[in-house]
Amino acid sequence: MIVDCAVYREGRRAEGDGDFTSALATARSAGGFVWIGLHEPTEDEFDAVSQEFGLHPLAVEDSLKAHQRPKLEVYDDSLFLVLKPVVYEPRSDTVSSGEIMVFLGDAFVVTVRHGEGAPLGTVRKRLEQEPELLGKGPTAVLYAIADATVDHYLEVATELGTDLEELEAEVFSPGGGGSRHTASRIYNFKRQILEFRRATGPLSLPMNRLAGVGVSGVSVPFVAEKARPFFRDVHDHLTRVNESVEGLDRLVSDILSAHLAQMSVRQNDDMRKISAWAAMAAVPTMIAGVYGMNFEHMPELRWGWSYPAVIVLMAGLEVLLFRLFKSRGWL
């Protein structure tokens, strides 16, 4: 559905009825631009918008189907950018991602939102309170959306780092990490980081192009040259996010390896204890088995003190074995 449609002149929202069919012509005649926002539109709703603004059919198809990687496409009449905002729920340790598709033209911005993690409402309100920035045109909207998305990445990375420190402390605490659910928690955390990486990693190339850095630093249509420093700032923040994600991923892998090593050591300790008790049980069993054989001629068979002597012998051997295993740390 169409969430909002407005024409902006000199950085200020113009009064109007919100009809997008005449908004583009009004914006061009007044030297402004129109910004229309949609949330999970139907095919019929978006067809009307795409025909009015002349959007490329391939980009329209991507916007309707969603589930796209972050990317930047340049068409004849518009620029198409895909962003994946993320939301982290600390209670369940889950990362969920939405999608924002931005169509940028000479006098229009069309944003399509999928999911609940998109900050577009906040971005629009903030821009309307900064008419000097909004007066820069559609490029300012594109920058503000990218900046808000990447800044939220930093917040999510910080929250993930805090929760990972708590998980690390639990695994390495005395007696901690022994729960059979610990490994699954660590693995689930690693999957959330992978989901986070899917949103942040592929965005580097589009930000490179918008910022004009690296090999791909060529001029991008519909984006003002003076906006490059602002996109470079976004690119720098994104680089920090990607470095944080890489660090978190390595740390989670190390924690999982350490946890599995701890479990292996505990299992070895348990096996040594079981083996020690089995050895202690084998000695009296062997002696009792020898004297339990039905032979007529056996040593000390008719001696009056043979029974207590054998009991004392077994007890002495048990004490000796117990002290031996105890001194070696097996018990």
mmCIF file of C-alpha atoms in Angstrom:
data_model
loop_
_atom_site.group_PDB
_atom_site.id
_atom_site.type_symbol
_atom_site.label_atom_id
_atom_site.label_comp_id
_atom_site.label_asym_id
_atom_site.label_seq_id
_atom_site.Cartn_x
_atom_site.Cartn_y
_atom_site.Cartn_z
ATOM 1 C CA MET A 1 0.000 0.000 0.000
ATOM 2 C CA ILE A 2 1.013 3.646 -0.423
ATOM 3 C CA VAL A 3 2.211 4.929 2.944
ATOM 4 C CA ASP A 4 3.009 8.521 2.011
ATOM 5 C CA CYS A 5 3.323 10.716 -1.059
ATOM 6 C CA ALA A 6 4.594 14.277 -0.926
ATOM 7 C CA VAL A 7 6.088 16.965 -3.132
ATOM 8 C CA TYR A 8 9.059 18.893 -1.716
ATOM 9 C CA ARG A 9 10.069 22.370 -2.866
ATOM 10 C CA GLU A 10 13.227 24.002 -1.533
ATOM 11 C CA GLY A 11 13.401 21.420 1.216
ATOM 12 C CA ARG A 12 9.870 21.898 2.475
ATOM 13 C CA ARG A 13 6.827 19.737 2.085
ATOM 14 C CA ALA A 14 4.212 21.274 -0.200
ATOM 15 C CA GLU A 15 0.545 21.104 0.584
ATOM 16 C CA GLY A 16 -1.375 18.699 -1.620
ATOM 17 C CA ASP A 17 -3.831 15.852 -1.814
ATOM 18 C CA GLY A 18 -1.149 13.147 -2.004
ATOM 19 C CA ASP A 19 -2.171 11.985 -5.493
ATOM 20 C CA PHE A 20 0.931 10.492 -7.088
ATOM 21 C CA THR A 21 -0.487 10.626 -10.628
ATOM 22 C CA SER A 22 0.007 14.389 -10.825
ATOM 23 C CA ALA A 23 2.762 14.739 -8.214
ATOM 24 C CA LEU A 24 5.675 14.199 -10.614
ATOM 25 C CA ALA A 25 4.490 16.862 -13.046
ATOM 26 C CA THR A 26 3.882 19.260 -10.156
ATOM 27 C CA ALA A 27 7.336 18.613 -8.726
ATOM 28 C CA ARG A 28 9.103 19.165 -12.058
ATOM 29 C CA SER A 29 7.220 22.354 -12.790
ATOM 30 C CA ALA A 30 8.091 23.729 -9.353
ATOM 31 C CA GLY A 31 11.725 22.661 -9.436
ATOM 32 C CA GLY A 32 11.269 20.169 -6.596
ATOM 33 C CA PHE A 33 10.846 16.431 -6.320
ATOM 34 C CA VAL A 34 8.259 13.911 -5.210
ATOM 35 C CA TRP A 35 8.846 11.153 -2.647
ATOM 36 C CA ILE A 36 6.391 8.282 -2.585
ATOM 37 C CA GLY A 37 6.689 5.490 -0.044
ATOM 38 C CA LEU A 38 5.106 2.050 -0.368
ATOM 39 C CA HIS A 39 4.930 -0.873 2.040
ATOM 40 C CA GLU A 40 4.681 -4.367 0.513
ATOM 41 C CA PRO A 41 2.573 -3.147 -2.423
ATOM 42 C CA THR A 42 0.425 -5.445 -4.509
ATOM 43 C CA GLU A 43 1.209 -5.944 -8.175
ATOM 44 C CA ASP A 44 -1.697 -3.729 -9.252
ATOM 45 C CA GLU A 45 -0.680 -0.924 -6.876
ATOM 46 C CA PHE A 46 2.914 -0.965 -8.020
ATOM 47 C CA ASP A 47 2.043 -1.220 -11.706
ATOM 48 C CA ALA A 48 0.277 2.124 -11.485
ATOM 49 C CA VAL A 49 3.288 3.707 -9.774
ATOM 50 C CA SER A 50 5.834 2.155 -12.129
ATOM 51 C CA GLN A 51 3.953 3.326 -15.212
ATOM 52 C CA GLU A 52 3.643 6.853 -13.833
ATOM 53 C CA PHE A 53 7.348 7.128 -12.964
ATOM 54 C CA GLY A 54 8.692 5.021 -15.833
ATOM 55 C CA LEU A 55 10.449 2.454 -13.648
ATOM 56 C CA HIS A 56 12.368 -0.352 -15.283
ATOM 57 C CA PRO A 57 10.429 -3.655 -15.393
ATOM 58 C CA LEU A 58 13.342 -5.707 -14.046
ATOM 59 C CA ALA A 59 13.652 -3.440 -11.006
ATOM 60 C CA VAL A 60 9.873 -3.526 -10.574
ATOM 61 C CA GLU A 61 9.981 -7.329 -10.564
ATOM 62 C CA ASP A 62 12.715 -7.314 -7.913
ATOM 63 C CA SER A 63 10.693 -4.906 -5.781
ATOM 64 C CA LEU A 64 7.606 -7.081 -5.874
ATOM 65 C CA LYS A 65 9.343 -10.399 -5.224
ATOM 66 C CA ALA A 66 11.782 -9.010 -2.627
ATOM 67 C CA HIS A 67 14.407 -11.391 -1.159
ATOM 68 C CA GLN A 68 17.136 -9.520 -3.023
ATOM 69 C CA ARG A 69 20.777 -8.993 -2.136
ATOM 70 C CA PRO A 70 21.945 -5.408 -1.563
ATOM 71 C CA LYS A 71 22.838 -4.021 -4.965
ATOM 72 C CA LEU A 72 22.923 -0.889 -7.127
ATOM 73 C CA GLU A 73 21.538 -0.901 -10.667
ATOM 74 C CA VAL A 74 21.649 1.986 -13.134
ATOM 75 C CA TYR A 75 18.886 2.250 -15.728
ATOM 76 C CA ASP A 76 18.141 4.878 -18.360
ATOM 77 C CA ASP A 77 15.586 6.824 -16.332
ATOM 78 C CA SER A 78 16.354 5.852 -12.748
ATOM 79 C CA LEU A 79 18.761 4.457 -10.197
ATOM 80 C CA PHE A 80 17.785 1.330 -8.247
ATOM 81 C CA LEU A 81 19.297 0.569 -4.822
ATOM 82 C CA VAL A 82 18.482 -2.392 -2.572
ATOM 83 C CA LEU A 83 19.211 -2.202 1.166
ATOM 84 C CA LYS A 84 18.591 -4.792 3.877
ATOM 85 C CA PRO A 85 17.916 -3.207 7.288
ATOM 86 C CA VAL A 86 18.248 -5.609 10.216
ATOM 87 C CA VAL A 87 16.610 -5.953 13.611
ATOM 88 C CA TYR A 88 18.157 -7.836 16.533
ATOM 89 C CA GLU A 89 16.008 -9.317 19.289
ATOM 90 C CA PRO A 90 18.247 -9.864 22.362
ATOM 91 C CA ARG A 91 15.764 -12.074 24.208
ATOM 92 C CA SER A 92 15.686 -14.689 21.477
ATOM 93 C CA ASP A 93 19.146 -13.903 20.024
ATOM 94 C CA THR A 94 17.710 -13.624 16.526
ATOM 95 C CA VAL A 95 18.576 -11.311 13.654
ATOM 96 C CA SER A 96 15.821 -10.590 11.147
ATOM 97 C CA SER A 97 16.177 -8.518 8.008
ATOM 98 C CA GLY A 98 13.779 -6.496 5.909
ATOM 99 C CA GLU A 99 14.304 -4.832 2.559
ATOM 100 C CA ILE A 100 14.230 -1.309 1.192
ATOM 101 C CA MET A 101 14.151 -0.687 -2.542
ATOM 102 C CA VAL A 102 14.925 2.880 -3.599
ATOM 103 C CA PHE A 103 14.185 4.212 -7.084
ATOM 104 C CA LEU A 104 15.923 7.517 -7.718
ATOM 105 C CA GLY A 105 15.179 9.752 -10.704
ATOM 106 C CA ASP A 106 15.721 13.334 -11.760
ATOM 107 C CA ALA A 107 12.751 14.577 -9.721
ATOM 108 C CA PHE A 108 11.417 11.615 -7.800
ATOM 109 C CA VAL A 109 12.171 9.059 -5.124
ATOM 110 C CA VAL A 110 10.134 5.871 -4.829
ATOM 111 C CA THR A 111 10.798 3.672 -1.807
ATOM 112 C CA VAL A 112 9.415 0.176 -1.380
ATOM 113 C CA ARG A 113 9.621 -1.430 2.052
ATOM 114 C CA HIS A 114 9.340 -5.110 2.938
ATOM 115 C CA GLY A 115 9.390 -6.261 6.543
ATOM 116 C CA GLU A 116 9.357 -4.260 9.759
ATOM 117 C CA GLY A 117 13.023 -3.347 10.084
ATOM 118 C CA ALA A 118 13.017 -0.346 7.752
ATOM 119 C CA PRO A 119 13.572 3.138 9.256
ATOM 120 C CA LEU A 120 11.832 5.098 6.481
ATOM 121 C CA GLY A 121 9.214 6.807 8.644
ATOM 122 C CA THR A 122 11.887 8.135 10.979
ATOM 123 C CA VAL A 123 14.077 9.189 8.060
ATOM 124 C CA ARG A 124 11.278 11.188 6.432
ATOM 125 C CA LYS A 125 10.432 12.996 9.676
ATOM 126 C CA ARG A 126 14.082 13.823 10.318
ATOM 127 C CA LEU A 127 14.599 15.124 6.795
ATOM 128 C CA GLU A 128 11.485 17.293 6.972
ATOM 129 C CA GLN A 129 13.012 18.919 10.060
ATOM 130 C CA GLU A 130 16.201 19.669 8.085
ATOM 131 C CA PRO A 131 15.034 21.650 5.021
ATOM 132 C CA GLU A 132 18.579 22.635 4.114
ATOM 133 C CA LEU A 133 19.536 18.979 3.649
ATOM 134 C CA LEU A 134 16.232 18.025 2.039
ATOM 135 C CA GLY A 135 16.680 20.901 -0.381
ATOM 136 C CA LYS A 136 19.574 19.031 -2.002
ATOM 137 C CA GLY A 137 16.995 16.920 -3.807
ATOM 138 C CA PRO A 138 16.522 13.169 -4.245
ATOM 139 C CA THR A 139 20.193 12.523 -3.522
ATOM 140 C CA ALA A 140 19.658 13.725 0.044
ATOM 141 C CA VAL A 141 16.874 11.161 0.512
ATOM 142 C CA LEU A 142 19.081 8.362 -0.805
ATOM 143 C CA TYR A 143 21.913 9.412 1.512
ATOM 144 C CA ALA A 144 19.628 9.687 4.543
ATOM 145 C CA ILE A 145 18.158 6.208 3.979
ATOM 146 C CA ALA A 146 21.585 4.616 3.484
ATOM 147 C CA ASP A 147 23.021 6.471 6.491
ATOM 148 C CA ALA A 148 20.148 5.441 8.797
ATOM 149 C CA THR A 149 20.402 1.809 7.672
ATOM 150 C CA VAL A 150 24.169 1.584 8.183
ATOM 151 C CA ASP A 151 24.042 3.437 11.515
ATOM 152 C CA HIS A 152 21.533 0.861 12.730
ATOM 153 C CA TYR A 153 23.981 -1.834 11.610
ATOM 154 C CA LEU A 154 26.468 -0.359 14.085
ATOM 155 C CA GLU A 155 23.904 -0.571 16.883
ATOM 156 C CA VAL A 156 23.103 -4.187 16.049
ATOM 157 C CA ALA A 157 26.809 -5.070 15.915
ATOM 158 C CA THR A 158 27.269 -3.553 19.374
ATOM 159 C CA GLU A 159 24.324 -5.532 20.781
ATOM 160 C CA LEU A 160 25.636 -8.735 19.231
ATOM 161 C CA GLY A 161 29.069 -8.079 20.719
ATOM 162 C CA THR A 162 27.580 -7.561 24.196
ATOM 163 C CA ASP A 163 25.565 -10.778 24.030
ATOM 164 C CA LEU A 164 28.562 -12.664 22.693
ATOM 165 C CA GLU A 165 30.645 -11.514 25.663
ATOM 166 C CA GLU A 166 27.971 -12.907 27.989
ATOM 167 C CA LEU A 167 27.964 -16.203 26.114
ATOM 168 C CA GLU A 168 31.748 -16.335 26.245
ATOM 169 C CA ALA A 169 31.740 -15.722 29.999
ATOM 170 C CA GLU A 170 29.203 -18.521 30.442
ATOM 171 C CA VAL A 171 31.251 -20.997 28.408
ATOM 172 C CA PHE A 172 34.534 -20.267 30.198
ATOM 173 C CA SER A 173 33.155 -19.888 33.719
ATOM 174 C CA PRO A 174 34.105 -22.599 36.266
ATOM 175 C CA GLY A 175 31.663 -25.405 35.699
ATOM 176 C CA GLY A 176 29.961 -23.429 32.940
ATOM 177 C CA GLY A 177 29.353 -24.466 29.389
ATOM 178 C CA GLY A 178 28.486 -27.983 30.452
ATOM 179 C CA SER A 179 24.884 -27.773 29.367
ATOM 180 C CA ARG A 180 23.972 -29.864 26.347
ATOM 181 C CA HIS A 181 22.208 -26.789 24.938
ATOM 182 C CA THR A 182 25.338 -24.612 24.981
ATOM 183 C CA ALA A 183 26.664 -25.882 21.646
ATOM 184 C CA SER A 184 23.292 -25.311 19.975
ATOM 185 C CA ARG A 185 23.159 -21.769 21.407
ATOM 186 C CA ILE A 186 26.622 -21.003 20.039
ATOM 187 C CA TYR A 187 25.736 -22.452 16.637
ATOM 188 C CA ASN A 188 22.472 -20.490 16.557
ATOM 189 C CA PHE A 189 24.422 -17.323 17.388
ATOM 190 C CA LYS A 190 26.730 -18.060 14.461
ATOM 191 C CA ARG A 191 23.728 -18.388 12.167
ATOM 192 C CA GLN A 192 22.472 -14.963 13.286
ATOM 193 C CA ILE A 193 25.847 -13.441 12.475
ATOM 194 C CA LEU A 194 25.660 -15.066 9.042
ATOM 195 C CA GLU A 195 22.234 -13.486 8.527
ATOM 196 C CA PHE A 196 23.728 -10.140 9.556
ATOM 197 C CA ARG A 197 26.619 -10.600 7.131
ATOM 198 C CA ARG A 198 24.216 -11.240 4.252
ATOM 199 C CA ALA A 199 22.847 -7.750 4.807
ATOM 200 C CA THR A 200 26.127 -5.871 5.318
ATOM 201 C CA GLY A 201 28.671 -7.632 3.104
ATOM 202 C CA PRO A 202 27.130 -7.192 -0.367
ATOM 203 C CA LEU A 203 26.380 -3.519 0.378
ATOM 204 C CA SER A 204 30.070 -2.597 0.168
ATOM 205 C CA LEU A 205 30.161 -2.483 -3.627
ATOM 206 C CA PRO A 206 27.093 -0.201 -4.005
ATOM 207 C CA MET A 207 28.491 2.155 -1.358
ATOM 208 C CA ASN A 208 31.833 2.102 -3.172
ATOM 209 C CA ARG A 209 30.139 3.233 -6.355
ATOM 210 C CA LEU A 210 28.105 5.937 -4.637
ATOM 211 C CA ALA A 211 31.143 7.160 -2.708
ATOM 212 C CA GLY A 212 33.323 7.182 -5.820
ATOM 213 C CA VAL A 213 36.186 5.199 -4.273
ATOM 214 C CA GLY A 214 38.197 2.285 -5.585
ATOM 215 C CA VAL A 215 38.114 0.870 -9.093
ATOM 216 C CA SER A 216 34.363 1.359 -9.316
ATOM 217 C CA GLY A 217 34.584 5.045 -8.422
ATOM 218 C CA VAL A 218 32.925 6.382 -11.559
ATOM 219 C CA SER A 219 30.173 8.915 -11.726
ATOM 220 C CA VAL A 220 26.744 7.505 -10.881
ATOM 221 C CA PRO A 221 23.747 9.051 -12.693
ATOM 222 C CA PHE A 222 21.096 10.884 -10.647
ATOM 223 C CA VAL A 223 23.546 11.302 -7.731
ATOM 224 C CA ALA A 224 25.087 14.733 -7.232
ATOM 225 C CA GLU A 225 28.890 14.861 -7.308
ATOM 226 C CA LYS A 226 28.915 16.982 -4.162
ATOM 227 C CA ALA A 227 27.219 14.129 -2.288
ATOM 228 C CA ARG A 228 30.218 11.817 -2.652
ATOM 229 C CA PRO A 229 31.848 12.842 0.661
ATOM 230 C CA PHE A 230 28.611 11.999 2.463
ATOM 231 C CA PHE A 231 28.458 8.562 0.873
ATOM 232 C CA ARG A 232 32.130 8.068 1.729
ATOM 233 C CA ASP A 233 31.184 8.617 5.354
ATOM 234 C CA VAL A 234 28.488 5.953 5.030
ATOM 235 C CA HIS A 235 31.035 3.687 3.362
ATOM 236 C CA ASP A 236 33.463 4.173 6.260
ATOM 237 C CA HIS A 237 30.750 3.232 8.759
ATOM 238 C CA LEU A 238 29.869 0.177 6.696
ATOM 239 C CA THR A 239 33.524 -0.861 6.662
ATOM 240 C CA ARG A 240 33.543 -0.704 10.460
ATOM 241 C CA VAL A 241 30.407 -2.847 10.545
ATOM 242 C CA ASN A 242 31.896 -5.462 8.234
ATOM 243 C CA GLU A 243 35.071 -5.582 10.307
ATOM 244 C CA SER A 244 32.970 -6.054 13.445
ATOM 245 C CA VAL A 245 30.976 -8.835 11.791
ATOM 246 C CA GLU A 246 34.170 -10.604 10.722
ATOM 247 C CA GLY A 247 35.530 -10.321 14.259
ATOM 248 C CA LEU A 248 32.297 -11.634 15.770
ATOM 249 C CA ASP A 249 32.237 -14.555 13.360
ATOM 250 C CA ARG A 250 35.816 -15.543 14.176
ATOM 251 C CA LEU A 251 35.184 -15.187 17.894
ATOM 252 C CA VAL A 252 32.057 -17.355 17.755
ATOM 253 C CA SER A 253 33.999 -20.028 15.863
ATOM 254 C CA ASP A 254 36.764 -19.907 18.488
ATOM 255 C CA ILE A 255 34.212 -20.142 21.310
ATOM 256 C CA LEU A 256 32.551 -23.135 19.657
ATOM 257 C CA SER A 257 35.916 -24.852 19.182
ATOM 258 C CA ALA A 258 36.868 -24.136 22.804
ATOM 259 C CA HIS A 259 33.516 -25.452 24.027
ATOM 260 C CA LEU A 260 33.899 -28.667 22.045
ATOM 261 C CA ALA A 261 37.446 -29.044 23.412
ATOM 262 C CA GLN A 262 36.102 -28.575 26.942
ATOM 263 C CA MET A 263 33.458 -31.223 26.334
ATOM 264 C CA SER A 264 36.115 -33.591 24.994
ATOM 265 C CA VAL A 265 38.285 -33.030 28.080
ATOM 266 C CA ARG A 266 35.286 -33.652 30.360
ATOM 267 C CA GLN A 267 34.466 -36.850 28.489
ATOM 268 C CA ASN A 268 38.080 -38.005 28.842
ATOM 269 C CA ASP A 269 37.928 -37.282 32.570
ATOM 270 C CA ASP A 270 34.705 -39.248 32.857
ATOM 271 C CA MET A 271 36.190 -42.167 30.936
ATOM 272 C CA ARG A 272 39.252 -42.210 33.204
ATOM 273 C CA LYS A 273 37.034 -42.244 36.265
ATOM 274 C CA ILE A 274 34.912 -45.033 34.843
ATOM 275 C CA SER A 275 38.046 -46.983 33.913
ATOM 276 C CA ALA A 276 39.505 -46.499 37.413
ATOM 277 C CA TRP A 277 36.321 -47.729 39.129
ATOM 278 C CA ALA A 278 36.132 -50.650 36.688
ATOM 279 C CA ALA A 279 39.731 -51.623 37.533
ATOM 280 C CA MET A 280 38.972 -51.428 41.244
ATOM 281 C CA ALA A 281 35.918 -53.620 40.749
ATOM 282 C CA ALA A 282 37.876 -56.128 38.637
ATOM 283 C CA VAL A 283 40.382 -57.024 41.394
ATOM 284 C CA PRO A 284 37.933 -58.478 43.988
ATOM 285 C CA THR A 285 35.931 -59.990 41.149
ATOM 286 C CA MET A 286 39.017 -61.839 39.929
ATOM 287 C CA ILE A 287 39.918 -63.107 43.422
ATOM 288 C CA ALA A 288 36.359 -64.172 44.129
ATOM 289 C CA GLY A 289 36.240 -65.890 40.744
ATOM 290 C CA VAL A 290 39.387 -67.881 41.495
ATOM 291 C CA TYR A 291 38.127 -69.112 44.855
ATOM 292 C CA GLY A 292 34.703 -69.775 43.408
ATOM 293 C CA MET A 293 36.008 -72.568 41.156
ATOM 294 C CA ASN A 294 34.845 -76.073 42.142
ATOM 295 C CA PHE A 295 38.235 -77.736 42.574
ATOM 296 C CA GLU A 296 38.965 -80.064 45.503
ATOM 297 C CA HIS A 297 42.623 -79.167 45.894
ATOM 298 C CA MET A 298 43.090 -75.422 46.227
ATOM 299 C CA PRO A 299 45.596 -73.453 48.344
ATOM 300 C CA GLU A 300 44.331 -72.544 51.804
ATOM 301 C CA LEU A 301 40.946 -74.079 51.024
ATOM 302 C CA ARG A 302 40.615 -75.788 54.412
ATOM 303 C CA TRP A 303 42.491 -73.150 56.429
ATOM 304 C CA GLY A 304 40.230 -71.598 59.102
ATOM 305 C CA TRP A 305 41.392 -68.035 58.450
ATOM 306 C CA SER A 306 41.241 -68.220 54.659
ATOM 307 C CA TYR A 307 37.934 -66.287 54.332
ATOM 308 C CA PRO A 308 38.897 -63.257 56.463
ATOM 309 C CA ALA A 309 42.363 -63.320 54.886
ATOM 310 C CA VAL A 310 40.922 -63.058 51.400
ATOM 311 C CA ILE A 311 38.584 -60.235 52.488
ATOM 312 C CA VAL A 312 41.524 -58.337 54.001
ATOM 313 C CA LEU A 313 43.551 -58.936 50.830
ATOM 314 C CA MET A 314 40.781 -57.573 48.623
ATOM 315 C CA ALA A 315 40.264 -54.555 50.888
ATOM 316 C CA GLY A 316 43.999 -53.830 50.917
ATOM 317 C CA LEU A 317 44.245 -54.013 47.139
ATOM 318 C CA GLU A 318 41.226 -51.727 46.798
ATOM 319 C CA VAL A 319 42.799 -49.136 49.114
ATOM 320 C CA LEU A 320 46.079 -49.380 47.204
ATOM 321 C CA LEU A 321 44.374 -48.905 43.839
ATOM 322 C CA PHE A 322 42.255 -46.040 45.156
ATOM 323 C CA ARG A 323 45.321 -44.180 46.461
ATOM 324 C CA LEU A 324 47.147 -44.819 43.162
ATOM 325 C CA PHE A 325 44.314 -43.517 40.971
ATOM 326 C CA LYS A 326 43.674 -40.601 43.330
ATOM 327 C CA SER A 327 47.293 -39.487 43.166
ATOM 328 C CA ARG A 328 47.133 -39.489 39.354
ATOM 329 C CA GLY A 329 43.931 -37.460 39.279
ATOM 330 C CA TRP A 330 41.766 -40.235 37.890
ATOM 331 C CA LEU A 331 39.352 -40.088 40.831
#
